[in-house]
Amino acid sequence: MLDEKSKHPAHKDIEAFDVEAVNSAKVREPLYKARVKVFPKRATGKFRRLKWILMVVFLGIYYITPWLTWDRGEYVTNQAVLVD
């Protein structure tokens, strides 16, 4: 669309072009695709069961070992496993 200034250029040898802004609302497209929703699904099988069994065993060891005691003498801590 030519506005009033471009219809009457300052110099008669300059050609005026009818242009539209690249980022105008009519031309603009969204920059990103809409997010695809992800839904959790229950996993089953022998490896999933093995994972849960190992997790229970190792977490049990992790949480129980600080309470295991070992009599090592009068001025030494009695805790069998020291976790730092």
Short mmCIF file of N, CA and C in Angstrom, two decimals:
data_model
loop_
_atom_site.label_atom_id
_atom_site.label_comp_id
_atom_site.label_asym_id
_atom_site.label_seq_id
_atom_site.Cartn_x
_atom_site.Cartn_y
_atom_site.Cartn_z
N MET A 1 0.85 -1.17 0.00
CA MET A 1 0.00 0.00 0.00
C MET A 1 0.89 1.23 0.00
N LEU A 2 0.61 2.12 -0.85
CA LEU A 2 1.38 3.35 -0.94
C LEU A 2 0.71 4.42 -0.09
N ASP A 3 1.48 5.04 0.76
CA ASP A 3 0.91 6.14 1.52
C ASP A 3 1.10 7.45 0.73
N GLU A 4 0.70 8.54 1.31
CA GLU A 4 0.74 9.83 0.61
C GLU A 4 2.16 10.24 0.25
N LYS A 5 3.13 9.98 1.10
CA LYS A 5 4.50 10.40 0.82
C LYS A 5 5.08 9.64 -0.37
N SER A 6 4.80 8.33 -0.45
CA SER A 6 5.39 7.55 -1.53
C SER A 6 4.70 7.81 -2.87
N LYS A 7 3.49 8.35 -2.88
CA LYS A 7 2.83 8.70 -4.14
C LYS A 7 3.49 9.91 -4.77
N HIS A 8 4.04 10.75 -3.95
CA HIS A 8 4.69 11.96 -4.43
C HIS A 8 6.14 11.97 -3.94
N PRO A 9 7.01 11.18 -4.57
CA PRO A 9 8.40 11.13 -4.10
C PRO A 9 9.10 12.46 -4.30
N ALA A 10 10.16 12.65 -3.53
CA ALA A 10 10.94 13.88 -3.61
C ALA A 10 11.64 13.98 -4.95
N HIS A 11 12.03 12.86 -5.50
CA HIS A 11 12.72 12.86 -6.78
C HIS A 11 11.90 12.03 -7.75
N LYS A 12 11.68 12.52 -8.94
CA LYS A 12 10.78 11.85 -9.88
C LYS A 12 11.38 10.59 -10.47
N ASP A 13 12.70 10.40 -10.39
CA ASP A 13 13.32 9.20 -10.95
C ASP A 13 13.28 8.01 -10.00
N ILE A 14 12.87 8.23 -8.76
CA ILE A 14 12.83 7.15 -7.78
C ILE A 14 11.50 6.43 -7.91
N GLU A 15 11.59 5.12 -8.10
CA GLU A 15 10.38 4.33 -8.25
C GLU A 15 9.91 3.85 -6.88
N ALA A 16 8.62 3.99 -6.60
CA ALA A 16 8.06 3.56 -5.33
C ALA A 16 7.48 2.16 -5.50
N PHE A 17 7.72 1.29 -4.51
CA PHE A 17 7.23 -0.08 -4.55
C PHE A 17 6.14 -0.27 -3.51
N ASP A 18 5.17 -1.08 -3.87
CA ASP A 18 4.12 -1.42 -2.92
C ASP A 18 4.59 -2.65 -2.15
N VAL A 19 4.98 -2.47 -0.89
CA VAL A 19 5.52 -3.56 -0.08
C VAL A 19 4.73 -3.70 1.21
N GLU A 20 4.88 -4.85 1.83
CA GLU A 20 4.22 -5.11 3.10
C GLU A 20 5.28 -5.62 4.08
N ALA A 21 5.18 -5.22 5.33
CA ALA A 21 6.16 -5.63 6.33
C ALA A 21 6.15 -7.15 6.51
N VAL A 22 7.33 -7.70 6.69
CA VAL A 22 7.46 -9.14 6.85
C VAL A 22 6.81 -9.63 8.13
N ASN A 23 6.85 -8.83 9.17
CA ASN A 23 6.30 -9.25 10.45
C ASN A 23 4.90 -8.70 10.71
N SER A 24 4.17 -8.37 9.68
CA SER A 24 2.81 -7.87 9.89
C SER A 24 1.92 -9.02 10.36
N ALA A 25 0.81 -8.69 10.98
CA ALA A 25 -0.07 -9.70 11.57
C ALA A 25 -0.65 -10.63 10.51
N LYS A 26 -0.85 -10.13 9.29
CA LYS A 26 -1.42 -10.96 8.23
C LYS A 26 -0.43 -12.01 7.74
N VAL A 27 0.84 -11.68 7.74
CA VAL A 27 1.87 -12.56 7.18
C VAL A 27 2.49 -13.45 8.25
N ARG A 28 2.48 -13.00 9.48
CA ARG A 28 3.20 -13.67 10.57
C ARG A 28 2.64 -15.07 10.84
N GLU A 29 3.56 -16.04 11.00
CA GLU A 29 3.21 -17.40 11.37
C GLU A 29 3.78 -17.68 12.75
N PRO A 30 3.22 -18.63 13.47
CA PRO A 30 3.79 -18.92 14.79
C PRO A 30 5.22 -19.42 14.67
N LEU A 31 6.05 -19.04 15.65
CA LEU A 31 7.45 -19.43 15.61
C LEU A 31 7.66 -20.87 16.07
N TYR A 32 6.78 -21.37 16.92
CA TYR A 32 6.96 -22.70 17.47
C TYR A 32 5.70 -23.52 17.27
N LYS A 33 5.88 -24.81 17.15
CA LYS A 33 4.77 -25.74 17.02
C LYS A 33 4.14 -25.93 18.40
N ALA A 34 2.86 -26.17 18.43
CA ALA A 34 2.18 -26.42 19.70
C ALA A 34 2.76 -27.66 20.36
N ARG A 35 2.87 -27.62 21.68
CA ARG A 35 3.47 -28.72 22.42
C ARG A 35 2.58 -29.96 22.36
N VAL A 36 3.22 -31.10 22.11
CA VAL A 36 2.50 -32.37 22.11
C VAL A 36 2.46 -32.87 23.55
N LYS A 37 1.28 -33.18 24.03
CA LYS A 37 1.13 -33.62 25.41
C LYS A 37 1.66 -35.05 25.56
N VAL A 38 2.35 -35.29 26.67
CA VAL A 38 2.90 -36.60 26.98
C VAL A 38 2.16 -37.15 28.19
N PHE A 39 1.66 -38.35 28.07
CA PHE A 39 0.92 -38.98 29.15
C PHE A 39 1.71 -40.17 29.67
N PRO A 40 1.84 -40.31 31.01
CA PRO A 40 2.58 -41.45 31.56
C PRO A 40 1.83 -42.75 31.33
N LYS A 41 2.60 -43.80 31.18
CA LYS A 41 2.02 -45.12 30.95
C LYS A 41 2.67 -46.10 31.91
N ARG A 42 1.90 -46.99 32.47
CA ARG A 42 2.44 -47.97 33.41
C ARG A 42 3.30 -48.97 32.63
N ALA A 43 4.50 -49.20 33.17
CA ALA A 43 5.42 -50.16 32.56
C ALA A 43 5.36 -51.47 33.34
N THR A 44 5.35 -52.57 32.62
CA THR A 44 5.32 -53.88 33.25
C THR A 44 6.37 -54.76 32.61
N GLY A 45 6.68 -55.86 33.29
CA GLY A 45 7.64 -56.81 32.74
C GLY A 45 8.64 -57.25 33.78
N LYS A 46 9.49 -58.21 33.38
CA LYS A 46 10.42 -58.78 34.35
C LYS A 46 11.52 -57.80 34.75
N PHE A 47 11.98 -56.95 33.85
CA PHE A 47 13.02 -56.00 34.21
C PHE A 47 12.49 -54.89 35.12
N ARG A 48 11.25 -54.49 34.92
CA ARG A 48 10.63 -53.49 35.79
C ARG A 48 10.47 -54.07 37.19
N ARG A 49 10.05 -55.33 37.30
CA ARG A 49 9.90 -55.99 38.59
C ARG A 49 11.27 -56.14 39.26
N LEU A 50 12.29 -56.54 38.49
CA LEU A 50 13.65 -56.66 39.03
C LEU A 50 14.15 -55.31 39.53
N LYS A 51 13.84 -54.26 38.82
CA LYS A 51 14.24 -52.90 39.23
C LYS A 51 13.64 -52.55 40.58
N TRP A 52 12.38 -52.84 40.80
CA TRP A 52 11.72 -52.53 42.06
C TRP A 52 12.28 -53.38 43.20
N ILE A 53 12.55 -54.65 42.94
CA ILE A 53 13.12 -55.52 43.98
C ILE A 53 14.49 -55.02 44.38
N LEU A 54 15.35 -54.71 43.40
CA LEU A 54 16.69 -54.21 43.71
C LEU A 54 16.63 -52.86 44.42
N MET A 55 15.71 -52.02 44.03
CA MET A 55 15.58 -50.71 44.68
C MET A 55 15.21 -50.87 46.15
N VAL A 56 14.27 -51.76 46.46
CA VAL A 56 13.86 -51.99 47.84
C VAL A 56 15.03 -52.56 48.64
N VAL A 57 15.76 -53.51 48.08
CA VAL A 57 16.89 -54.11 48.79
C VAL A 57 17.97 -53.07 49.06
N PHE A 58 18.39 -52.33 48.04
CA PHE A 58 19.48 -51.37 48.21
C PHE A 58 19.09 -50.18 49.09
N LEU A 59 17.87 -49.70 48.97
CA LEU A 59 17.44 -48.62 49.86
C LEU A 59 17.31 -49.12 51.29
N GLY A 60 16.89 -50.37 51.47
CA GLY A 60 16.85 -50.94 52.81
C GLY A 60 18.24 -51.00 53.42
N ILE A 61 19.23 -51.43 52.64
CA ILE A 61 20.61 -51.45 53.12
C ILE A 61 21.07 -50.04 53.45
N TYR A 62 20.76 -49.10 52.59
CA TYR A 62 21.19 -47.71 52.77
C TYR A 62 20.62 -47.10 54.06
N TYR A 63 19.34 -47.37 54.34
CA TYR A 63 18.71 -46.76 55.51
C TYR A 63 18.96 -47.53 56.80
N ILE A 64 19.27 -48.83 56.73
CA ILE A 64 19.46 -49.63 57.94
C ILE A 64 20.91 -49.62 58.43
N THR A 65 21.88 -49.56 57.54
CA THR A 65 23.29 -49.67 57.94
C THR A 65 23.75 -48.63 58.96
N PRO A 66 23.27 -47.40 58.98
CA PRO A 66 23.74 -46.48 60.03
C PRO A 66 23.38 -46.93 61.45
N TRP A 67 22.37 -47.78 61.63
CA TRP A 67 21.98 -48.24 62.96
C TRP A 67 22.68 -49.54 63.37
N LEU A 68 23.48 -50.11 62.49
CA LEU A 68 24.25 -51.30 62.88
C LEU A 68 25.41 -50.85 63.75
N THR A 69 25.58 -51.52 64.87
CA THR A 69 26.66 -51.14 65.80
C THR A 69 27.71 -52.24 65.87
N TRP A 70 28.90 -51.83 66.30
CA TRP A 70 30.03 -52.74 66.39
C TRP A 70 30.89 -52.22 67.53
N ASP A 71 31.07 -53.02 68.55
CA ASP A 71 31.84 -52.60 69.72
C ASP A 71 33.32 -52.64 69.37
N ARG A 72 33.92 -51.45 69.18
CA ARG A 72 35.32 -51.37 68.77
C ARG A 72 36.22 -50.82 69.87
N GLY A 73 35.72 -50.60 71.00
CA GLY A 73 36.54 -50.09 72.08
C GLY A 73 35.84 -48.96 72.81
N GLU A 74 36.53 -48.43 73.82
CA GLU A 74 35.90 -47.46 74.70
C GLU A 74 35.76 -46.07 74.07
N TYR A 75 36.75 -45.58 73.35
CA TYR A 75 36.72 -44.19 72.85
C TYR A 75 36.52 -44.09 71.33
N VAL A 76 36.01 -45.12 70.74
CA VAL A 76 35.78 -45.14 69.29
C VAL A 76 34.29 -45.27 69.06
N THR A 77 33.83 -44.65 68.00
CA THR A 77 32.39 -44.72 67.69
C THR A 77 31.96 -46.16 67.45
N ASN A 78 30.75 -46.48 67.86
CA ASN A 78 30.25 -47.86 67.74
C ASN A 78 29.51 -48.11 66.43
N GLN A 79 29.40 -47.12 65.61
CA GLN A 79 28.68 -47.29 64.35
C GLN A 79 29.51 -48.15 63.41
N ALA A 80 28.90 -49.21 62.86
CA ALA A 80 29.63 -50.15 62.01
C ALA A 80 29.98 -49.54 60.66
N VAL A 81 29.08 -48.75 60.10
CA VAL A 81 29.31 -48.14 58.79
C VAL A 81 29.17 -46.64 58.95
N LEU A 82 30.20 -45.92 58.58
CA LEU A 82 30.16 -44.46 58.65
C LEU A 82 29.92 -43.92 57.25
N VAL A 83 28.83 -43.21 57.07
CA VAL A 83 28.49 -42.64 55.76
C VAL A 83 28.85 -41.17 55.80
N ASP A 84 29.65 -40.76 54.85
CA ASP A 84 30.09 -39.36 54.81
C ASP A 84 29.47 -38.66 53.64
#
